[in-house]
Tab-separated table of N, CA, C and O in Angstrom:
chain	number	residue	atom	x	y	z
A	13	UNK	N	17.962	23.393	-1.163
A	13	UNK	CA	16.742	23.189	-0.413
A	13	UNK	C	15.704	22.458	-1.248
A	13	UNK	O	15.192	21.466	-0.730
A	14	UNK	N	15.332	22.807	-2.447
A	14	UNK	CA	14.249	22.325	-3.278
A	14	UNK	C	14.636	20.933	-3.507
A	14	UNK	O	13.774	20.057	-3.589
A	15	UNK	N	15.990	20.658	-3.624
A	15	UNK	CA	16.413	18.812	-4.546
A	15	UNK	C	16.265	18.339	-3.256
A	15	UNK	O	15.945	17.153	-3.176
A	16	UNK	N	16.395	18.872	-2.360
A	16	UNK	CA	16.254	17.900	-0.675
A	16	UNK	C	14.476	17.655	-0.709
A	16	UNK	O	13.857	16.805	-0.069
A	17	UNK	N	14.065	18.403	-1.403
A	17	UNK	CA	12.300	18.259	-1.222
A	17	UNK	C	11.893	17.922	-2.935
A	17	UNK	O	10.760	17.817	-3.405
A	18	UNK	N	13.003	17.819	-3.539
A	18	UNK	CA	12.266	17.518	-4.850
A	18	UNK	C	10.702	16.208	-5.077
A	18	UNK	O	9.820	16.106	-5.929
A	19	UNK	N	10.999	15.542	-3.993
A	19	UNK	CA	10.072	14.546	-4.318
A	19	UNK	C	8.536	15.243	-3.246
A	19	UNK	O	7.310	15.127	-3.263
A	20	UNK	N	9.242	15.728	-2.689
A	20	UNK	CA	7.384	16.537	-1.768
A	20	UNK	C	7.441	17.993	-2.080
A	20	UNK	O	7.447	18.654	-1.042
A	21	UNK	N	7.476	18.561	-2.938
A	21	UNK	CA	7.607	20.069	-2.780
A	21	UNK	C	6.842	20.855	-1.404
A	21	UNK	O	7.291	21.658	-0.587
A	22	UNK	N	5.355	20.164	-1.580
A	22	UNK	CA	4.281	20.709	-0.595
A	22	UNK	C	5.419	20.402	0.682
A	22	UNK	O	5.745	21.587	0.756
A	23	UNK	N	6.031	19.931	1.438
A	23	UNK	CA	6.301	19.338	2.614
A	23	UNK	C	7.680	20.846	2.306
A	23	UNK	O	8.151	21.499	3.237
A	24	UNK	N	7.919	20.987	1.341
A	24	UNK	CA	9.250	22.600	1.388
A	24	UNK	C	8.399	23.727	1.922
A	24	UNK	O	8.524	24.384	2.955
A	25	UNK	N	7.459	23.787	0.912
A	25	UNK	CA	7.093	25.102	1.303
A	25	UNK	C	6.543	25.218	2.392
A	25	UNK	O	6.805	26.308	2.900
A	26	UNK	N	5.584	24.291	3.280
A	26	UNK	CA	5.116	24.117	4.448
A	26	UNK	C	6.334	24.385	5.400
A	26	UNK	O	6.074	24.741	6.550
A	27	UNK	N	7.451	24.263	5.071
A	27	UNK	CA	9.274	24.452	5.598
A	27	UNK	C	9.045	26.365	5.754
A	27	UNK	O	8.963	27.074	6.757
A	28	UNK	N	9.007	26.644	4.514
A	28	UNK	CA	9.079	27.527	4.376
A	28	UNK	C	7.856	28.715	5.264
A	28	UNK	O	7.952	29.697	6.000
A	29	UNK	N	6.791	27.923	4.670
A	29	UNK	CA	5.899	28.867	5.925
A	29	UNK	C	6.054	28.878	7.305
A	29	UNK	O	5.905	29.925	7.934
A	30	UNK	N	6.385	27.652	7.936
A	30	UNK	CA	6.807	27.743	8.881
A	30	UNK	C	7.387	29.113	9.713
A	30	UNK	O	7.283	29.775	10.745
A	31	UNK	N	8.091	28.985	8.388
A	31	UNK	CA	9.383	30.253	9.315
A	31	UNK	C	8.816	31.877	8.797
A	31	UNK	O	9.560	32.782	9.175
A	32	UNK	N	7.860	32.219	8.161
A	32	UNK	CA	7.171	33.189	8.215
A	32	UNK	C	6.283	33.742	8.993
A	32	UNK	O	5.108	33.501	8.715
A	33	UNK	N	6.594	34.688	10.251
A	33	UNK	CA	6.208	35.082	11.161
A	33	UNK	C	5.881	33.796	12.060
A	33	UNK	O	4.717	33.406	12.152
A	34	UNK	N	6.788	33.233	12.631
A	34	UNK	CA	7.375	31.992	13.068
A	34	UNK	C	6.706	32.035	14.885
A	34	UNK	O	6.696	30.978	15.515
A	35	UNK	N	6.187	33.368	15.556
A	35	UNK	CA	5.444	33.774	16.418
A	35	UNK	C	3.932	33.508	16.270
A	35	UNK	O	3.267	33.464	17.305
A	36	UNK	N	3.414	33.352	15.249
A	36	UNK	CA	2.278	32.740	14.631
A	36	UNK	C	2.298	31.361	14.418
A	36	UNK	O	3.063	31.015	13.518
A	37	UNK	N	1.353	30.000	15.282
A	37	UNK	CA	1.315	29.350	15.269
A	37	UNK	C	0.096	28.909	14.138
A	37	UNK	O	-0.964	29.530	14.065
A	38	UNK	N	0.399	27.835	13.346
A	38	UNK	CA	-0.613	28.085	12.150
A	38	UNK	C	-1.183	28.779	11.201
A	38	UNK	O	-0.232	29.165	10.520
A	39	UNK	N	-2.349	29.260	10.637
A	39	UNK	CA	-2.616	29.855	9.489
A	39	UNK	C	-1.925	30.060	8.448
A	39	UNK	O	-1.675	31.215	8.102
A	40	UNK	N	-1.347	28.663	7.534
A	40	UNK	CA	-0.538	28.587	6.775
A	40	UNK	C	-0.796	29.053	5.390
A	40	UNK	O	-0.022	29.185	4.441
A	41	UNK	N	-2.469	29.338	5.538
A	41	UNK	CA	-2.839	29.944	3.809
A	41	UNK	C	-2.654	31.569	3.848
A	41	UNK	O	-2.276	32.332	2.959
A	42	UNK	N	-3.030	31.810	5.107
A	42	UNK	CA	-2.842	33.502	5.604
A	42	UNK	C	-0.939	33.940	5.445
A	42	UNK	O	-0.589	34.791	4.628
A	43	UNK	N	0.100	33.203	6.357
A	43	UNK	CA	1.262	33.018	5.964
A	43	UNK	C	1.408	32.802	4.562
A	43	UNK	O	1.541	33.881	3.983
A	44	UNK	N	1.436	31.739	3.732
A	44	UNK	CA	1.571	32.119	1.969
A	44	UNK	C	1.339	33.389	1.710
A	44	UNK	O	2.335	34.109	1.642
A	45	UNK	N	0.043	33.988	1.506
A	45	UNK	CA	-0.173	35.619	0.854
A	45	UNK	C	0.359	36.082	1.235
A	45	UNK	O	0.697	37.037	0.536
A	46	UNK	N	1.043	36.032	2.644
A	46	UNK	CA	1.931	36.979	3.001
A	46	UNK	C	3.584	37.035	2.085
A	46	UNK	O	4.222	37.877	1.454
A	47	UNK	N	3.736	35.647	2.470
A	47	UNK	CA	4.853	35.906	1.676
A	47	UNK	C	4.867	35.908	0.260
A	47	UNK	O	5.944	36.183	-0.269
A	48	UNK	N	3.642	35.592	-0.650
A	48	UNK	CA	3.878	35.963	-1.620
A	48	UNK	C	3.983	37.278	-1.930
A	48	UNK	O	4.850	37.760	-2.659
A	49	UNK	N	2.770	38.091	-1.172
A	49	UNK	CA	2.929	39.919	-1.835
A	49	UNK	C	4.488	40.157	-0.839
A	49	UNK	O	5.026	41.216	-1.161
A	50	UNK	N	5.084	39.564	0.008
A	50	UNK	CA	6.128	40.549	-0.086
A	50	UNK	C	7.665	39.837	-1.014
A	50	UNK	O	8.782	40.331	-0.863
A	51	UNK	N	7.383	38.599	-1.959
A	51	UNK	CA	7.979	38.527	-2.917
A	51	UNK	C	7.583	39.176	-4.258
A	51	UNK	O	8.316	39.730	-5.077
A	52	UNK	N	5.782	38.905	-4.300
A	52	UNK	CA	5.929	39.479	-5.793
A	52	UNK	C	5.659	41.181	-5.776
A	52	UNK	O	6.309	41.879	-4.998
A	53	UNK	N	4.733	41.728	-6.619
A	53	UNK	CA	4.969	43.078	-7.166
A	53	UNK	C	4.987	43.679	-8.311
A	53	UNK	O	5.734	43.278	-9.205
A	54	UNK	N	4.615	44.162	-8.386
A	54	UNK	CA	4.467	45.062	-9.808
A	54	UNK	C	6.131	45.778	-9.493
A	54	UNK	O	6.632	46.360	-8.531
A	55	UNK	N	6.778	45.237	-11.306
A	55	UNK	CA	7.895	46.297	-11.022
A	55	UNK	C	7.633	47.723	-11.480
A	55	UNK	O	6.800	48.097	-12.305
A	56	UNK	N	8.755	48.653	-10.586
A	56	UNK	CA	8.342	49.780	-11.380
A	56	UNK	C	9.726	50.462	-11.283
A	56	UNK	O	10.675	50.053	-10.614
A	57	UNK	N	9.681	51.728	-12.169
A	57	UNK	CA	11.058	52.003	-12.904
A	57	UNK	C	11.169	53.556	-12.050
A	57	UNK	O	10.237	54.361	-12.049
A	58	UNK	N	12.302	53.757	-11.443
A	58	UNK	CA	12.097	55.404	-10.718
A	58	UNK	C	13.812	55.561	-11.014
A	58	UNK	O	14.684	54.716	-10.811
A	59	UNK	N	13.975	57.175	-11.654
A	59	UNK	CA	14.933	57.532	-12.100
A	59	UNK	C	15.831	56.386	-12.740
A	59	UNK	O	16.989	56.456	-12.327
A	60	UNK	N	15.686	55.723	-13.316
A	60	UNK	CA	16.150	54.461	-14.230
A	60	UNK	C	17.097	53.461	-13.575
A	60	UNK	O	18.090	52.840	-13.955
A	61	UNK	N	16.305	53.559	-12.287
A	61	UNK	CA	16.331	51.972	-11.350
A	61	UNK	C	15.072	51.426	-11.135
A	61	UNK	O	14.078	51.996	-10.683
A	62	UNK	N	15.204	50.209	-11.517
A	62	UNK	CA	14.057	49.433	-11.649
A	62	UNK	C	14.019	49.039	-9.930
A	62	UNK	O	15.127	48.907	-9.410
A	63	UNK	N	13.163	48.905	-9.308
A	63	UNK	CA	12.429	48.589	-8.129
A	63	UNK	C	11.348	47.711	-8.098
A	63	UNK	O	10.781	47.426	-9.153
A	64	UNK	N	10.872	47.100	-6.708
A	64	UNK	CA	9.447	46.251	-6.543
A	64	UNK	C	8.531	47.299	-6.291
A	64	UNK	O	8.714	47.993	-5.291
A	65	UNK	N	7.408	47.560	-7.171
A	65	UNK	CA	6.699	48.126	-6.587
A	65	UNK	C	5.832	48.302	-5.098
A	65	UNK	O	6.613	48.231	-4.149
A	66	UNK	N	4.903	48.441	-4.828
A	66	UNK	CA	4.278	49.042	-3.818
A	66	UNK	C	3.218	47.805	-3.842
A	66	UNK	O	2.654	47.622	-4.920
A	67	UNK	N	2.821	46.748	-2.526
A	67	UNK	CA	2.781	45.483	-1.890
A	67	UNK	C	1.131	45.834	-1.208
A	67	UNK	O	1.099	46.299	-0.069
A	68	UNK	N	0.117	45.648	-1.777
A	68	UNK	CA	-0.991	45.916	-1.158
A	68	UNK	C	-1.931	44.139	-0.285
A	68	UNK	O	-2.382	43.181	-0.914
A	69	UNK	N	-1.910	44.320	1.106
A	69	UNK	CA	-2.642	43.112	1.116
A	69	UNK	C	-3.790	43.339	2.119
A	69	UNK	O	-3.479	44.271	2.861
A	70	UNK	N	-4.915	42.867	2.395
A	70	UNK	CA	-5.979	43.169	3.128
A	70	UNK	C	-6.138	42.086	4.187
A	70	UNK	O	-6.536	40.972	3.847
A	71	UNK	N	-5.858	42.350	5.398
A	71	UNK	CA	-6.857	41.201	6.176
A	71	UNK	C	-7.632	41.546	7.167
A	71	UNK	O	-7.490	42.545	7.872
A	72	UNK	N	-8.632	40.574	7.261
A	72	UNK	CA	-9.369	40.879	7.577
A	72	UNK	C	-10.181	39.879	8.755
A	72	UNK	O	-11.328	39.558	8.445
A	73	UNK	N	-9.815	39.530	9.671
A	73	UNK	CA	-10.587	38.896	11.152
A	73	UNK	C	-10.986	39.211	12.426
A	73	UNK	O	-10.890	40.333	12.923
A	74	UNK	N	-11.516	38.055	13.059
A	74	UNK	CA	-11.723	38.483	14.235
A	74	UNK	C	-10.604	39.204	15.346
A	74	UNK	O	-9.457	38.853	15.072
A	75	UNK	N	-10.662	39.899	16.237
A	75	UNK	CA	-9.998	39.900	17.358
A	75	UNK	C	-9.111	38.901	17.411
A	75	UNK	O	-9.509	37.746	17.258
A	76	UNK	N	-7.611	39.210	17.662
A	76	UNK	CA	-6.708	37.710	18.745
A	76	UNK	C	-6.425	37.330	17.220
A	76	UNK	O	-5.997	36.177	17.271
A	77	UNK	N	-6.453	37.702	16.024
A	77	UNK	CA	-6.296	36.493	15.296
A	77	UNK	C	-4.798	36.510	14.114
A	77	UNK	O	-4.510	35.850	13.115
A	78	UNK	N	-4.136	37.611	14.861
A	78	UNK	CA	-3.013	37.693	14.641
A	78	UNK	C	-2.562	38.378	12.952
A	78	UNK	O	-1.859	38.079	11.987
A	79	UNK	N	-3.536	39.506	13.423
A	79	UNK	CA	-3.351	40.407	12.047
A	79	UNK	C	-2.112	41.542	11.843
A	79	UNK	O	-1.581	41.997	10.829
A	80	UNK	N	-1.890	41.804	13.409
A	80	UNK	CA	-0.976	42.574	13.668
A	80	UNK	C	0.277	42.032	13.503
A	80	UNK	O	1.139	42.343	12.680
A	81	UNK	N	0.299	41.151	14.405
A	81	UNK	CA	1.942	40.418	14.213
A	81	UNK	C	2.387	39.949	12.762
A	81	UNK	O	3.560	39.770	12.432
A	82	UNK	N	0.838	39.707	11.621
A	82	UNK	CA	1.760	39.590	10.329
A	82	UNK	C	1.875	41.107	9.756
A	82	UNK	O	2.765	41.402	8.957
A	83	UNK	N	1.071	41.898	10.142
A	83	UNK	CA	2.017	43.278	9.410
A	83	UNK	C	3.156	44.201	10.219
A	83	UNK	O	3.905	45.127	9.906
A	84	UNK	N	2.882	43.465	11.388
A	84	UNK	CA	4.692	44.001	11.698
A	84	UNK	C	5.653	42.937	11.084
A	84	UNK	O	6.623	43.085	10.340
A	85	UNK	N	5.176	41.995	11.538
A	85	UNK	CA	6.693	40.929	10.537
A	85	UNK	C	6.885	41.641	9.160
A	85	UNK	O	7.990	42.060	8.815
A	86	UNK	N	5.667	41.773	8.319
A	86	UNK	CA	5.848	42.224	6.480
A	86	UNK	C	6.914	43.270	6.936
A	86	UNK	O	8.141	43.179	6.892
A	87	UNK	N	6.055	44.373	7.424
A	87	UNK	CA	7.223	45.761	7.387
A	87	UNK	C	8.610	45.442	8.034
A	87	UNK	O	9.580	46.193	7.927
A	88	UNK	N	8.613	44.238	8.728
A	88	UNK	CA	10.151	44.440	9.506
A	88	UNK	C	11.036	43.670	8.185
A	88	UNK	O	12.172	44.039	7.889
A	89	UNK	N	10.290	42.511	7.435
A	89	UNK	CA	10.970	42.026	6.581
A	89	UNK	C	11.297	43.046	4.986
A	89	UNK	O	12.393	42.909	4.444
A	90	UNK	N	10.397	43.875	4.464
A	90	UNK	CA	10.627	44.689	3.366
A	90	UNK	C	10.410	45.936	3.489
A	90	UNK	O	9.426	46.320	2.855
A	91	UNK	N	11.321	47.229	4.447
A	91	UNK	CA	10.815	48.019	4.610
A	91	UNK	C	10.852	49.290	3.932
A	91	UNK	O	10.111	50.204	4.293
């Protein structure tokens, strides 16, 4: 995927947001945070398996503006 976009990266990941909560038309900076906190994470170590920690993100808008549909997508994608 990336050597097919090596010369535009921006034009991949815009690929990529796309398809993050893909029911959401636009808000592609709101989509990024999303998928970044549910890639990155604090690791953390429980009975000596290492795990992703615990994914904190805040949003915060008007009515209609599609806050819900990205935290059901998060939880349906890392639950």
């Amino acid at each position: 995927f990336w050597r097919a976009h090596a010369d535009s990266p921006l034009h991949g990941r815009d690929t990529i947001l796309r398809n993050v909560c893909p029911q959401v038309f636009g808000l592609y900076l709101v989509k990024l945070c999303l998928a970044m906190t549910i890639i990155g994470g604090v690791p953390m170590e429980k009975s000596g398996t290492h795990i992703r920690g615990e994914s904190h993100l805040l949003i915060i808008g008007d009515p209609g503006t599609a806050k819900s549909q990205f935290l059901k997508y998060a939880s349906q994608l890392s639950p």
